[in-house]
Structure formats: C-alpha cells, structure tokens
Short mmCIF file of C-alpha atoms in Angstrom, two decimals:
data_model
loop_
_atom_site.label_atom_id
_atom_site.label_comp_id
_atom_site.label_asym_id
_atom_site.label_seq_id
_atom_site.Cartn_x
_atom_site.Cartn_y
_atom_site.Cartn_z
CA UNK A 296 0.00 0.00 0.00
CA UNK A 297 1.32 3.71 -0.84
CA UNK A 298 1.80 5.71 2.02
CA UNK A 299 1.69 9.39 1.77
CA UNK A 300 4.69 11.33 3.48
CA UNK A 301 4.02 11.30 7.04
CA UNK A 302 0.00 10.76 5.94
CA UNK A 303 0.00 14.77 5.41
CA UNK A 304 0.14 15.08 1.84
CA UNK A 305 -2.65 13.88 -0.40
CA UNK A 306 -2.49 10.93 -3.25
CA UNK A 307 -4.69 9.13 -5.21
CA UNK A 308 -2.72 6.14 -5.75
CA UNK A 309 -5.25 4.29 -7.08
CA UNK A 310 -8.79 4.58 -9.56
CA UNK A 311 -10.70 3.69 -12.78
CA UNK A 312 -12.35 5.49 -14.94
CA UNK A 313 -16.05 3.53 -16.70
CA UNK A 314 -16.23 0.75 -14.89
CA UNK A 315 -18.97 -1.68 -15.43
CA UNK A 316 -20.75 -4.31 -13.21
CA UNK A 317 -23.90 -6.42 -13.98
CA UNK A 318 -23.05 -9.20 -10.77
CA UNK A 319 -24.75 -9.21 -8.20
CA UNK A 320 -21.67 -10.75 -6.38
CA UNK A 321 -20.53 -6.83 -6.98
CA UNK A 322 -20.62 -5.51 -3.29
CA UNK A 323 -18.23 -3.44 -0.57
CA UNK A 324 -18.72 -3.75 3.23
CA UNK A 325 -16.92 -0.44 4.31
CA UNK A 326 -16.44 -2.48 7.47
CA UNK A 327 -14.77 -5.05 6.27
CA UNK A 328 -11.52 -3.86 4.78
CA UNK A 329 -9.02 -3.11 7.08
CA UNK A 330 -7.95 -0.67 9.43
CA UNK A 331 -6.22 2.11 7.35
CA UNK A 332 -8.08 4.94 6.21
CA UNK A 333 -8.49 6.56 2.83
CA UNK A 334 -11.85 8.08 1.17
CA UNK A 335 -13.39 6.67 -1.97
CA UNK A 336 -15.44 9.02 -4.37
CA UNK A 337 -17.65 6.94 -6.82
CA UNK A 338 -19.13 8.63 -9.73
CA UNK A 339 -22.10 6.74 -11.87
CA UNK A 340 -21.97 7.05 -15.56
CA UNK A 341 -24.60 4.99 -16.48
CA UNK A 342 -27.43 3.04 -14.81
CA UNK A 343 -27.19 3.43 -11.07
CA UNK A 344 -25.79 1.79 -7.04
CA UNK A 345 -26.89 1.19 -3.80
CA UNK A 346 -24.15 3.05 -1.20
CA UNK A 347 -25.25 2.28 2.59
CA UNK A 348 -24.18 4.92 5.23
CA UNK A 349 -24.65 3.78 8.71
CA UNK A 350 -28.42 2.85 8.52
CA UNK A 351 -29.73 4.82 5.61
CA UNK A 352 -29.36 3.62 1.66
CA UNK A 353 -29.31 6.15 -1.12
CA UNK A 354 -29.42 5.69 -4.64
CA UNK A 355 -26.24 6.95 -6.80
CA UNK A 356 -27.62 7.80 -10.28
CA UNK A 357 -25.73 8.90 -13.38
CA UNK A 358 -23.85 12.42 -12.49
CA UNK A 359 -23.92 11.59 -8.89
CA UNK A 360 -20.85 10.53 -6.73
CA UNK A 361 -21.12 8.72 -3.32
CA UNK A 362 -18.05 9.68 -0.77
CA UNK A 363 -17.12 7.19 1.48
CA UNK A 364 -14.79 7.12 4.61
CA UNK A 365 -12.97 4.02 5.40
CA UNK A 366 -13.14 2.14 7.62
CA UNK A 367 -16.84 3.09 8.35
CA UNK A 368 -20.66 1.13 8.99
CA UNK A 369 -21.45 1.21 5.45
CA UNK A 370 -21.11 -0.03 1.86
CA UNK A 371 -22.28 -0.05 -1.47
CA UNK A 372 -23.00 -2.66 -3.80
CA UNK A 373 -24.94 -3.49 -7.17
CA UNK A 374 -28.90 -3.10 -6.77
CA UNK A 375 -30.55 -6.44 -6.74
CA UNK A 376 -32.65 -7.12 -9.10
CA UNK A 377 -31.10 -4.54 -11.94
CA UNK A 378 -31.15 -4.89 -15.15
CA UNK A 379 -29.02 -2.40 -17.09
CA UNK A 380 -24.84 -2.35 -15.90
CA UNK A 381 -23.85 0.08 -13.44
CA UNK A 382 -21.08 1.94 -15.14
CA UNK A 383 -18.69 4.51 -12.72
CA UNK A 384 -15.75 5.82 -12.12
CA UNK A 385 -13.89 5.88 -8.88
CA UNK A 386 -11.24 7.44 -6.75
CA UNK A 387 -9.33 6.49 -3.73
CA UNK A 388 -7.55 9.37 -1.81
CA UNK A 389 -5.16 9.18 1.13
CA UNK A 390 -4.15 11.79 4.23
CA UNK A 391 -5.47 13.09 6.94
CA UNK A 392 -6.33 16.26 4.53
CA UNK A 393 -8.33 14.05 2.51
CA UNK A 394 -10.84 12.26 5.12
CA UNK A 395 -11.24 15.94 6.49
CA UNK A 396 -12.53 17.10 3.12
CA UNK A 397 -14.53 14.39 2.87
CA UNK A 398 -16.27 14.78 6.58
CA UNK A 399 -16.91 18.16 5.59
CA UNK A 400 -18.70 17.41 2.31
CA UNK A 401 -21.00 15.09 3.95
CA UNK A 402 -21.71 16.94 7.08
CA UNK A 403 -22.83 19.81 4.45
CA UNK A 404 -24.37 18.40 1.31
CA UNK A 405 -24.82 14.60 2.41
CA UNK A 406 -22.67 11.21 1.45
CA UNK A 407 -24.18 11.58 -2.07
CA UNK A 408 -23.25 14.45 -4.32
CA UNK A 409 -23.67 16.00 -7.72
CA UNK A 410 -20.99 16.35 -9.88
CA UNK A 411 -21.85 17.77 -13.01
CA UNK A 412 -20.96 16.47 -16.64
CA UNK A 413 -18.38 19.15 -18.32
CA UNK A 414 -17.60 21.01 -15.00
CA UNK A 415 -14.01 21.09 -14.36
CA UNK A 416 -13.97 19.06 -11.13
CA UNK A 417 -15.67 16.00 -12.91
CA UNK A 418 -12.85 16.41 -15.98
CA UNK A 419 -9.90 16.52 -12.66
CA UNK A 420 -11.56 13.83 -11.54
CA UNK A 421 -11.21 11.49 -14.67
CA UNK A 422 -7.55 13.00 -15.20
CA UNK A 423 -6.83 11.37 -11.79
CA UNK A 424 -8.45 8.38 -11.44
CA UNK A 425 -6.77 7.36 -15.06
CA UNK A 426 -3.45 8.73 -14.25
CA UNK A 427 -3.48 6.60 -10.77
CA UNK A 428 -0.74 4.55 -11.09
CA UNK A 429 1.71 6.59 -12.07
CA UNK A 430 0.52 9.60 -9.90
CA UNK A 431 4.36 11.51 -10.12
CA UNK A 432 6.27 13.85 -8.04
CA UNK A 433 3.79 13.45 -4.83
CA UNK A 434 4.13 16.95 -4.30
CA UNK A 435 2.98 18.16 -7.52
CA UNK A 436 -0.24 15.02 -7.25
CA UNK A 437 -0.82 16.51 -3.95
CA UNK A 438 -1.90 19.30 -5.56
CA UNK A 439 -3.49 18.42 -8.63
CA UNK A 440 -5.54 16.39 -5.54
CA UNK A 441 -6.34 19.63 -3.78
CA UNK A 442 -7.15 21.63 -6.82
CA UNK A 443 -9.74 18.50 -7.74
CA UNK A 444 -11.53 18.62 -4.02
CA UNK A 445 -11.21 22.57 -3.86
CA UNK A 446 -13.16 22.09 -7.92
CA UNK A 447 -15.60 19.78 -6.41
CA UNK A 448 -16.71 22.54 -3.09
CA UNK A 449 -16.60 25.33 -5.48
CA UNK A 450 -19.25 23.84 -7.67
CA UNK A 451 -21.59 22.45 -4.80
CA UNK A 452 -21.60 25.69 -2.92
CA UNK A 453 -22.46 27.99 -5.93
CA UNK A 454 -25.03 27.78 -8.67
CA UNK A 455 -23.79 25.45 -11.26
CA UNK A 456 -24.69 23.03 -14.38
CA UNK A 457 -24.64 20.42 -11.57
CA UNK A 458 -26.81 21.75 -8.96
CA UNK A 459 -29.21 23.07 -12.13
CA UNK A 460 -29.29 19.84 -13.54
CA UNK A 461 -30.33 18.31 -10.39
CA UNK A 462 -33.12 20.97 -9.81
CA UNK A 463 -34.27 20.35 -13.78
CA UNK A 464 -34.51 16.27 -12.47
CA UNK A 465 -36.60 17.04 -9.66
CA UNK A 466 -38.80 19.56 -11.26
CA UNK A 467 -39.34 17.16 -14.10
CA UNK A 468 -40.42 14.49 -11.58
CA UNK A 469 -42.58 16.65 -9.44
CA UNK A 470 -44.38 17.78 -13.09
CA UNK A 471 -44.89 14.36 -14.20
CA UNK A 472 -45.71 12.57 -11.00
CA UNK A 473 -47.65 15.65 -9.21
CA UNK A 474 -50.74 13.27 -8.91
CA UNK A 475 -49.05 10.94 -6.42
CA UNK A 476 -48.35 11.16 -2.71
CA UNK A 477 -44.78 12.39 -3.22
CA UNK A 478 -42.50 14.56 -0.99
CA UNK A 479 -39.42 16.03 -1.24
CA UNK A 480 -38.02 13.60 1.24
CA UNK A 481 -38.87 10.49 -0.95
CA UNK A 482 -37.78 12.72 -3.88
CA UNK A 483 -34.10 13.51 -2.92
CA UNK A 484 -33.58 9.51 -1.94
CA UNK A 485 -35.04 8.55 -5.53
CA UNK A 486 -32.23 11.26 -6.76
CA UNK A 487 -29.80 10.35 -4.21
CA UNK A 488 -29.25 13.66 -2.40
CA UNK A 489 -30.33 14.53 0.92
CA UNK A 490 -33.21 16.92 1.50
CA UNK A 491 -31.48 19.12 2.33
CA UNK A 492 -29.11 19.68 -0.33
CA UNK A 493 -32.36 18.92 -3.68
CA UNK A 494 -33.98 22.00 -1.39
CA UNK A 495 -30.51 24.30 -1.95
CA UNK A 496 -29.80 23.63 -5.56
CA UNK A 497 -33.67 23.62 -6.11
CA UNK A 498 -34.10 27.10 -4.41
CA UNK A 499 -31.10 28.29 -6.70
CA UNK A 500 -32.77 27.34 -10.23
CA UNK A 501 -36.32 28.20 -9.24
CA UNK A 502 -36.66 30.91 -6.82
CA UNK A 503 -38.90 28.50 -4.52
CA UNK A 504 -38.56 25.19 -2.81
CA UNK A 505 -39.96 21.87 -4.26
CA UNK A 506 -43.11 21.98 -1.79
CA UNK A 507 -43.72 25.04 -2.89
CA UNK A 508 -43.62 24.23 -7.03
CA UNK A 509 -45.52 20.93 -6.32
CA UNK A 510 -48.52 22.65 -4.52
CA UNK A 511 -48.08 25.78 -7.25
CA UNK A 512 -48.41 22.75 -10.07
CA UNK A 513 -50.96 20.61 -7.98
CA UNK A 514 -53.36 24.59 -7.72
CA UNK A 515 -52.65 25.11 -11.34
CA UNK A 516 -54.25 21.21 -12.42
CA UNK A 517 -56.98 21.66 -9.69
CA UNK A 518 -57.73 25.31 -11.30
CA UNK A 519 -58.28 23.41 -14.74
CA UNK A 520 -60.29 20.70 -13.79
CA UNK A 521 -62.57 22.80 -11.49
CA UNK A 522 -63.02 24.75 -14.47
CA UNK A 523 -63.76 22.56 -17.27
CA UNK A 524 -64.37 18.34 -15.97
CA UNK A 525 -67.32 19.24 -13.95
CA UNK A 526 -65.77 17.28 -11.28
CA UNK A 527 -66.36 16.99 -7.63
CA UNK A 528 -64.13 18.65 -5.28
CA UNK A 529 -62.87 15.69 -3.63
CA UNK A 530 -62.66 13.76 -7.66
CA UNK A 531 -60.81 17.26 -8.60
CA UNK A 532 -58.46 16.61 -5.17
CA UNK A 533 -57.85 13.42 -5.57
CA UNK A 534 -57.08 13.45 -9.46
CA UNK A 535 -54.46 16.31 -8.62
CA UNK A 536 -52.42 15.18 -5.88
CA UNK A 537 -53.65 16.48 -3.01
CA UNK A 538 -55.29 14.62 0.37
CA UNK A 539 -58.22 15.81 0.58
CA UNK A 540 -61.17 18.52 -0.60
CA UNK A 541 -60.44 20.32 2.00
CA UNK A 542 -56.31 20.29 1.46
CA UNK A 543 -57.31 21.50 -2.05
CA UNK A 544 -59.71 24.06 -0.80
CA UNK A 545 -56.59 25.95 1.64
CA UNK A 546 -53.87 25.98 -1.16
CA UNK A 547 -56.15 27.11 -4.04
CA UNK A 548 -57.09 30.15 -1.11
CA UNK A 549 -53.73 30.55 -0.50
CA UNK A 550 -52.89 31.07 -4.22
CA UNK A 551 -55.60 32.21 -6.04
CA UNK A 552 -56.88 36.26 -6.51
CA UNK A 553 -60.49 35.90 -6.25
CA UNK A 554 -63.23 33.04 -4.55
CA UNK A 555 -63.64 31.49 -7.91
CA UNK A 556 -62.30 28.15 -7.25
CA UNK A 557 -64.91 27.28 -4.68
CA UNK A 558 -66.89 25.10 -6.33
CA UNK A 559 -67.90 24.39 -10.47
CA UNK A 560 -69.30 26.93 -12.19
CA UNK A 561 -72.87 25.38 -12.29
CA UNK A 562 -74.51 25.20 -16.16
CA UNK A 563 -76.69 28.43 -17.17
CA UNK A 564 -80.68 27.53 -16.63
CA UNK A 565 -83.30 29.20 -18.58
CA UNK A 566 -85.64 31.79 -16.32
CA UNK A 567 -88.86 30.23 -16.02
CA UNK A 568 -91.32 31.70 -18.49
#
C-alpha cells in the first residue's frame, strides 16, 4: 500500500475510470476492509448503485458521486434485481487532509453528491483516477488532488450546471408525477441527495422550494379541472395530488386572486317563463 509522506500530503494512488458491473456478487462492506483509512469518491456514468451509510441507503444515479470514509458502517453494492450495468468511475484518496474534506462534504451536502458532466472538477476527476498509477512527483499530485476537491466545493456551494441539472430532475419528476403522494423527502432519496441539499440547488434554479412548485403545479391542475371536468371537489383533489377537498380548498385560497375556485361553475338555466 502507498503511504503518503508522514500521511500529510494527499495521493490518489489508485482509480478507474467507466467501470462496469452487472453481478450481483458486486458488493463493498466499508467495514470489512481493514484498518487504514483513505476516502473513496464513486461517480455513476450509467445506470445506477446502492451506497449504505450507517443505517440509511441512497441511490447513486448517473452524475452523482457517493463519498465514502474508510473504515466506516457502510457499503455499497450493485442493486438487486437490476437490469441495465452500473457503469462509474472511482477514486481512492489518502491523508489526513483528505478524510477531512470528505467529513466536511458530507456533514454539508450529504454522502451523495452532484458532480456535473463538463464542469471542471468531474474532468480533474477522470484526469486522476486514469493517471493513478503513475501519480508523479507526490508533491505536484498533492496538488493536482487539492485543486480536484477545492473544484468539487466550489461547484456544490455555488449555482452550477450540476446543482441546475439536479433541480431540472426534480422539477421534471414533481411535473410528471404531481398526482401521487410524493414529498421532497422520498424525492431527494429517488435522486440520491439529501433533503437538504435537492432544497438548496432547487431554491437556486427556481426561486422557490420543491413543496412550494408541487402545490403551485398541484393549484394550477386543480384550477383546470374545477373549471372545465365538472368534477367533484374531492374527484378534482384526488385526481391532482392532493389529500383531501379540504387540502385543495386551503392551497387554491392561499394562491388564487379571487373566490372562484370554490366550487364548479354550475350550467346556465333558462328563467322560467
């Protein structure tokens, strides 16, 4: 195993970049291997993993990278059951520098992160994970290390193609699936982010937080209906996503400029003669 000079500098002494795995058998107990420490990121290209941290599982999609700190209660593994390959690319780093980078990234934006296609700490990423084995002077790859993490916080802390890409995901899903009992919690695990961090980058492209775009979408599909199915209010409620009549009744209050939405407009009659 390389060791880094006195464990203070950081190296990446070993990676791949487009790996694939269809197997099953493909799976990592964090646990289970060994007692020195190093961080792995794992980035999907293609299909999608399971990574474990402590008790919770998140999904790792394509443009997301899972950050692990080893040894830890955790792992990540091929989902069961998948059909398509999982296809990433992965990093191991070493020193102390590098398992305190990786605390803070997780503490902050969760152990699953975007990181954007044609940003430049996705194309230092690749550069190092295929130059791994012949990392050179390990001052100089101590750097090119640092300038890769340094890449990585710069692009999750300010508006980016990554953090807009992940808000375009959501707001897609949300749009298409507005009809179902969905929250933003269940959302960011489908997407494999925490809460937390969909509501940031989601603020950042929108103006507003999911909740708030799913009940502005769910008003807008409750405003049609009411207007034109000659529904009831709880059919109206029901058919756009939201618990009850009476759930429907408060938000469309909430949003709309006049009492209109009350109740069908009720068909013209002809005055008795």
């Amino acid at each position: 195993m390389r060791k880094t000079l006195g464990g203070c500098l950081l190296s990446a002494p070993f990676g791949e970049t487009h790996q694939s795995v269809t197997q099953a058998s493909y799976s990592y107990d964090n646990s289970r291997r060994g007692d020195e420490k190093f961080v792995i990121i794992q980035r999907t290209e293609e299909g999608e993993g399971v990574f474990r941290f402590g008790r919770k599982e998140w999904r790792v999609p394509a443009g997301m990278a899972f950050v692990a700190c080893v040894p830890e209660c955790g792992g990540y593994w091929y989902p069961r059951g998948a059909r398509d390959p999982w296809t990433f690319s992965w990093l191991n780093l070493y020193g102390e520098l590098a398992a305190s980078v990786a605390g803070f990234l997780r503490s902050v934006h969760g152990p699953v992160l975007p990181m954007a296609d044609g940003g430049a700490a996705v194309e230092m990423f690749f550069e190092l994970a295929r130059n791994a084995v012949r990392p050179g002077e390990p001052f100089a790859h101590a750097a090119e290390c640092f300038a890769f993490l340094c890449a990585w916080m710069r692009e999750l802390e300010a508006p980016s193609e990554g953090s807009s890409d992940l808000a375009a995901r959501a707001a897609s899903a949300l749009a298409i699936r507005y009809r179902e009992a969905i929250n933003v919690k269940s959302l960011a695990a489908q997407l494999g982010v925490s809460r937390e961090h969909l509501t940031r980058a989601f603020i950042r492209s929108h103006g507003c937080g999911p909740a708030e775009y799913l009940r502005a979408i769910r008003v807008r599909a409750a405003r049609r209906l009411l207007a034109t199915a000659g529904l009831s209010l709880k059919e109206t409620a029901l058919r756009c996503g939201f618990a009850s009549a009476r759930a429907m009744r408060l938000n469309l209050k909430a949003k709309a400029d006049d009492a209109a939405w009350a109740k069908p407009a009720r068909k013209a009659t002809r005055p008795r003669a």
